[in-house]
Tab-separated table of C-alpha atoms in Angstrom:
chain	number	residue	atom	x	y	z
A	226	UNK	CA	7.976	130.052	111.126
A	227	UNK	CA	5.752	132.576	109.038
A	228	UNK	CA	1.852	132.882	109.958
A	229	UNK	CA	0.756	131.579	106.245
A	230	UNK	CA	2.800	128.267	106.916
A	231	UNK	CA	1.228	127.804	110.443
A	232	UNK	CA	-2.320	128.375	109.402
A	233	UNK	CA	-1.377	125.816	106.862
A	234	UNK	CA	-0.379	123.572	109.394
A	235	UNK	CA	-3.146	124.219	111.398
A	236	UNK	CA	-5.564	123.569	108.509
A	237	UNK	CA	-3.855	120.062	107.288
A	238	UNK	CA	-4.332	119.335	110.778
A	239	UNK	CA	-8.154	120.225	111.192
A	240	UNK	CA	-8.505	118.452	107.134
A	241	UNK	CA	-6.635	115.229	108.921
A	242	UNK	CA	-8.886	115.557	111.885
A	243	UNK	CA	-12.137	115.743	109.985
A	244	UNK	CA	-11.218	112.229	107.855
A	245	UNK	CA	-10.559	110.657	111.142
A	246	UNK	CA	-14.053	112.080	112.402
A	247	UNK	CA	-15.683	110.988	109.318
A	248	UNK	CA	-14.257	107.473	109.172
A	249	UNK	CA	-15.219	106.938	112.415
A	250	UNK	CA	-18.492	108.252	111.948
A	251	UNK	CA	-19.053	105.301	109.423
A	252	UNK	CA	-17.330	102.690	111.821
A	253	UNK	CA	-19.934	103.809	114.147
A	254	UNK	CA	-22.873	103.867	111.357
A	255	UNK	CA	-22.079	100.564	110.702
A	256	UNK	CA	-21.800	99.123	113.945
A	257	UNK	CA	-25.341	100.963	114.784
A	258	UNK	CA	-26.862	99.202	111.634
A	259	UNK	CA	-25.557	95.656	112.952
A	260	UNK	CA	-26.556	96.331	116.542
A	261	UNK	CA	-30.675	97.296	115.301
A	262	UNK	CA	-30.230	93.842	112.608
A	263	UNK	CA	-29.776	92.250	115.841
A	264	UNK	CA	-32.358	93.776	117.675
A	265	UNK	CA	-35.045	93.333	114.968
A	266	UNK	CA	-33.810	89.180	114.278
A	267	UNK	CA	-36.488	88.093	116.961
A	268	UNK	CA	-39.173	89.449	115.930
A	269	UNK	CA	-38.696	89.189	112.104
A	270	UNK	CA	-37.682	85.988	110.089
A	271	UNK	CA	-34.307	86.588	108.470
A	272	UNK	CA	-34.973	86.173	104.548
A	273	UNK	CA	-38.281	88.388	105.498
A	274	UNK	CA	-35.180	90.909	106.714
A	275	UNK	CA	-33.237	90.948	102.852
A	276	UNK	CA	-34.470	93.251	100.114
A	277	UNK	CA	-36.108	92.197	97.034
A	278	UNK	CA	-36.775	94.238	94.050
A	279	UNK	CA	-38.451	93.785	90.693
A	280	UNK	CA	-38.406	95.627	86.923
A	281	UNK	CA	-41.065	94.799	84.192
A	282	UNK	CA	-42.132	97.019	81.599
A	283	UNK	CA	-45.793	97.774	81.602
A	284	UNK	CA	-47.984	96.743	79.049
A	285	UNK	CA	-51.789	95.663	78.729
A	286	UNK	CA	-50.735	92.142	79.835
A	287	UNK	CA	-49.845	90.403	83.304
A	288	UNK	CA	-48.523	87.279	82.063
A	289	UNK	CA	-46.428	85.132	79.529
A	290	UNK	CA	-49.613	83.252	78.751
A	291	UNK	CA	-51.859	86.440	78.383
A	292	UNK	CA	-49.879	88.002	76.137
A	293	UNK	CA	-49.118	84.721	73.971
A	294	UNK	CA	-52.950	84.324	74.099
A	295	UNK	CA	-53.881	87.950	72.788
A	296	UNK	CA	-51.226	87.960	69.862
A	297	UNK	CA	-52.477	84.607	68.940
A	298	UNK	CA	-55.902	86.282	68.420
A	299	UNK	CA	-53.933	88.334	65.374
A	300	UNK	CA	-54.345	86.579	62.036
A	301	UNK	CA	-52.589	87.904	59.072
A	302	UNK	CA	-54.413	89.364	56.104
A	303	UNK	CA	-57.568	89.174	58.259
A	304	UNK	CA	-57.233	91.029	60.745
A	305	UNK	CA	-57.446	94.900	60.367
A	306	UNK	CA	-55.820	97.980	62.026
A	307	UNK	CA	-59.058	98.698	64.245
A	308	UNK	CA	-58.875	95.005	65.169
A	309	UNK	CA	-55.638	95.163	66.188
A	310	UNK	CA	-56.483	97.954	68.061
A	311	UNK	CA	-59.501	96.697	70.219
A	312	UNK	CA	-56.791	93.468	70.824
A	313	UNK	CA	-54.362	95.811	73.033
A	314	UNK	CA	-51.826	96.345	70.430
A	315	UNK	CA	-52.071	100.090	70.272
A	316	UNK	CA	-49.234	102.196	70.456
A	317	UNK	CA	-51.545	105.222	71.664
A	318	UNK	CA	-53.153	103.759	74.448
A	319	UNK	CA	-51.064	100.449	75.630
A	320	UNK	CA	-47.409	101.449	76.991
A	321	UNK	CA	-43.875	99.793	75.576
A	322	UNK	CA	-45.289	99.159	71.764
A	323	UNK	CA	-42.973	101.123	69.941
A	324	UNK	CA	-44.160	102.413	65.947
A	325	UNK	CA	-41.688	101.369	63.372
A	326	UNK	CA	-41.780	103.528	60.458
A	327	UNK	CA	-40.818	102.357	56.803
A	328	UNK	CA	-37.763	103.043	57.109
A	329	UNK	CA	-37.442	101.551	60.832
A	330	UNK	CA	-38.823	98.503	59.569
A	331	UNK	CA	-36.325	98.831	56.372
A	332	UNK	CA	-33.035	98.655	58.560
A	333	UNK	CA	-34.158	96.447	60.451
A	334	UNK	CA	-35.387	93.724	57.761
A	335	UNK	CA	-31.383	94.492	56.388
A	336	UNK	CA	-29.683	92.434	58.402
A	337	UNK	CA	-32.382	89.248	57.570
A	338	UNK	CA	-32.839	89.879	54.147
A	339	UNK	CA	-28.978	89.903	53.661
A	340	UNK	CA	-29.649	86.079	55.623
A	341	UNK	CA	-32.262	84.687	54.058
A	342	UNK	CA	-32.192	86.478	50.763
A	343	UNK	CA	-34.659	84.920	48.783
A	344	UNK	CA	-36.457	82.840	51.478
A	345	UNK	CA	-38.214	86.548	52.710
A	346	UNK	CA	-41.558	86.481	53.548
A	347	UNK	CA	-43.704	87.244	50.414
A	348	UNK	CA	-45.978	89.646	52.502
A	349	UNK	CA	-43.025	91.485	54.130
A	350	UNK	CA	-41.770	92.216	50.577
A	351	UNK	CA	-45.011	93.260	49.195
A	352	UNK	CA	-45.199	95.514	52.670
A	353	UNK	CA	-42.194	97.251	52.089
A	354	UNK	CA	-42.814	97.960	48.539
A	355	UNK	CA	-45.762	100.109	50.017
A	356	UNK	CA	-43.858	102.265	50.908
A	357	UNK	CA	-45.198	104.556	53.335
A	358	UNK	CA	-48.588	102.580	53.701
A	359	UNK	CA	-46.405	99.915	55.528
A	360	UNK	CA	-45.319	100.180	59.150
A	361	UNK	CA	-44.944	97.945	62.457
A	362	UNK	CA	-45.670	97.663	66.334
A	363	UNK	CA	-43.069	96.333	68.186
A	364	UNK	CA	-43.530	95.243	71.384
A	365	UNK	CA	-41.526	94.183	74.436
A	366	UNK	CA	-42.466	93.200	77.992
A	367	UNK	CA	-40.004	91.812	80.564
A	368	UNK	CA	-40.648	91.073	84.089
A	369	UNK	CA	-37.968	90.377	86.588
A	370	UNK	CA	-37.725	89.533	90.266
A	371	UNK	CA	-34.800	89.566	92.272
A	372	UNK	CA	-35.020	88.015	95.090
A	373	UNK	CA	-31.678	87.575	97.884
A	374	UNK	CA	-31.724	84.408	99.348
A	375	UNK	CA	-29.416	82.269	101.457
A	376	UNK	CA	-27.263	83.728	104.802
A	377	UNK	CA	-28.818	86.420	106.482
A	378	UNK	CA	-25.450	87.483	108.154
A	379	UNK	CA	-23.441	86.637	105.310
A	380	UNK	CA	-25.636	89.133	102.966
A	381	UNK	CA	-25.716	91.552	105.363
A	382	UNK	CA	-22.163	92.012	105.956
A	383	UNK	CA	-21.373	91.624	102.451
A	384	UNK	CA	-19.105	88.399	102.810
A	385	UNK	CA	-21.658	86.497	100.137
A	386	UNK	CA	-24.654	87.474	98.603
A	387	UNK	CA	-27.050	85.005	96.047
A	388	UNK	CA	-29.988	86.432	94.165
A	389	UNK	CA	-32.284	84.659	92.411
A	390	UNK	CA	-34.058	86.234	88.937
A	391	UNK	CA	-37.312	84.645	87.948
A	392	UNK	CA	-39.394	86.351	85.217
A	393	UNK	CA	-40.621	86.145	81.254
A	394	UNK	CA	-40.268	88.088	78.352
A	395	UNK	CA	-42.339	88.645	75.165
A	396	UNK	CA	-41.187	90.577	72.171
A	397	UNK	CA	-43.762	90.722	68.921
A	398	UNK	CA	-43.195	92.640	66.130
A	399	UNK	CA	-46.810	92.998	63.825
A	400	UNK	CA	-46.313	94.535	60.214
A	401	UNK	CA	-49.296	96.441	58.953
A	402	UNK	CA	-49.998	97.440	55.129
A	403	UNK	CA	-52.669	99.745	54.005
A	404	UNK	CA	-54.424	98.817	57.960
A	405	UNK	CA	-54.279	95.693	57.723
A	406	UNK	CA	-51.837	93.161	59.215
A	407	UNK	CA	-50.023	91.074	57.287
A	408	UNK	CA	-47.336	89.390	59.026
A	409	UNK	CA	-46.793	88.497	62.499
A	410	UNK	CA	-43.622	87.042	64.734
A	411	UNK	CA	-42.786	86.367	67.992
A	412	UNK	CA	-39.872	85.485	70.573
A	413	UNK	CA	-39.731	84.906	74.152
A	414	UNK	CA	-38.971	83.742	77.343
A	415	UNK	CA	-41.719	81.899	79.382
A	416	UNK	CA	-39.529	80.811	82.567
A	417	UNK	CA	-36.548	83.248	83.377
A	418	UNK	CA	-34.374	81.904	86.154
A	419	UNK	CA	-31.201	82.849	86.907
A	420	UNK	CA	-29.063	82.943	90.374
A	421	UNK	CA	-26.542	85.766	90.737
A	422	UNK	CA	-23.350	85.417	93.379
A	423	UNK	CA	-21.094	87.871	94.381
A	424	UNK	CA	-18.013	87.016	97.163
A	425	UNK	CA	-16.477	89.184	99.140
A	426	UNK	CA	-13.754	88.372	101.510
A	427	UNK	CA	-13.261	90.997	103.496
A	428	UNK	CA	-17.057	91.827	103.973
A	429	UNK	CA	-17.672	95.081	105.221
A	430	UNK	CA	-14.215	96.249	104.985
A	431	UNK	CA	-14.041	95.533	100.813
A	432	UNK	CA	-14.748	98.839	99.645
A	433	UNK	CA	-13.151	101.209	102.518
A	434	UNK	CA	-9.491	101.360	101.205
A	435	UNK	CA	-10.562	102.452	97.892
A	436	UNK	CA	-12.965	104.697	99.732
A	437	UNK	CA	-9.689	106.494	101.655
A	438	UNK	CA	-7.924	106.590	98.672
A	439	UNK	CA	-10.585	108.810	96.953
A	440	UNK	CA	-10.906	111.459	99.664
């Protein structure tokens, strides 16, 4: 046998070796995880022990019911630009209210104009004939939770996990001609709630052979 084909040998050997190590270095991992889970049940109540998270999108408002309150304070052809301003819808100074140019506010109307046809809003055709002088906030504000819930064990060790969403939404879109608003709508969500469930047979041990197969 030549010395390049036994330091090939010898380094399939070591490159076997180190998978071995490193698989057993997660066996072990895991093991230590479930061993301090244990360790920590006593003194901590077990839904207090799964993770939560949460995703919103910041704007001036806390609430559903603030920000339904606030755009309700808009009132077309009366209110103006500096108004609208002092309100909280400012794309300047409030986060997550997006500025719809003309022609932003042109593609978009496409698809509803092609609906409704003649049944458009007089003061959204009138804004758009403006031209240039007519433009639009958009805004949209979404809070989520996620919250696990249900088995301790069973979430931990990946056999079954349940989340439950709770949350609102608010989307507003405000068109403005020559500063001064003259059309307002709204959608939203006041009570989000939605549960999640994922199942997983082989707990743990789901993802390893696909895992191996990737070294």
């Amino acid at each position: 046998m030549t010395k390049n084909s036994v330091d090939q040998n010898e380094e399939i050997e070591r490159g076997e070796c180190m998978q071995v190590q490193h698989q057993q270095c997660r066996w072990i991992e895991l093991v230590t995880r479930f061993l301090c889970a244990g360790l920590l049940m006593p003194l901590f109540g077990c839904s207090s022990l799964l993770p939560n998270e949460s995703k919103s999108t910041q704007t001036g408002w806390s609430t559903y019911e603030q920000a339904e309150l606030e755009f309700a304070r808009i009132q077309p052809n009366e209110t103006t630009l500096k108004q609208l301003k002092a309100i909280g819808f400012d794309p300047v100074s409030t986060p997550n209210i997006a500025l719809l140019s003309h022609t932003d506010l042109l593609r978009r109307l496409e698809a509803v104009a092609a609906f409704e046809g003649a049944a458009l809003d007089p003061a959204i055709k009138l804004c758009v004939a403006a031209r240039q002088k007519c433009y639009a906030y958009h805004l949209q504000q979404t809070l989520l939770k996620r919250n696990r819930v249900g088995n301790f064990w069973l979430d931990i060790l990946n056999f079954k996990r349940i989340t439950d969403i709770t949350g609102w939404q608010f989307d507003a879109l405000i068109i403005i001609s020559n500063e001064l608003v003259v059309y307002k709508t709204w959608s939203g969500k006041r009570n989000i709630h939605e549960v999640e469930q994922s199942h997983h047979p082989l707990g743990p041990l789901q993802g390893i052979g696909s895992s191996i197969l990737s070294k």
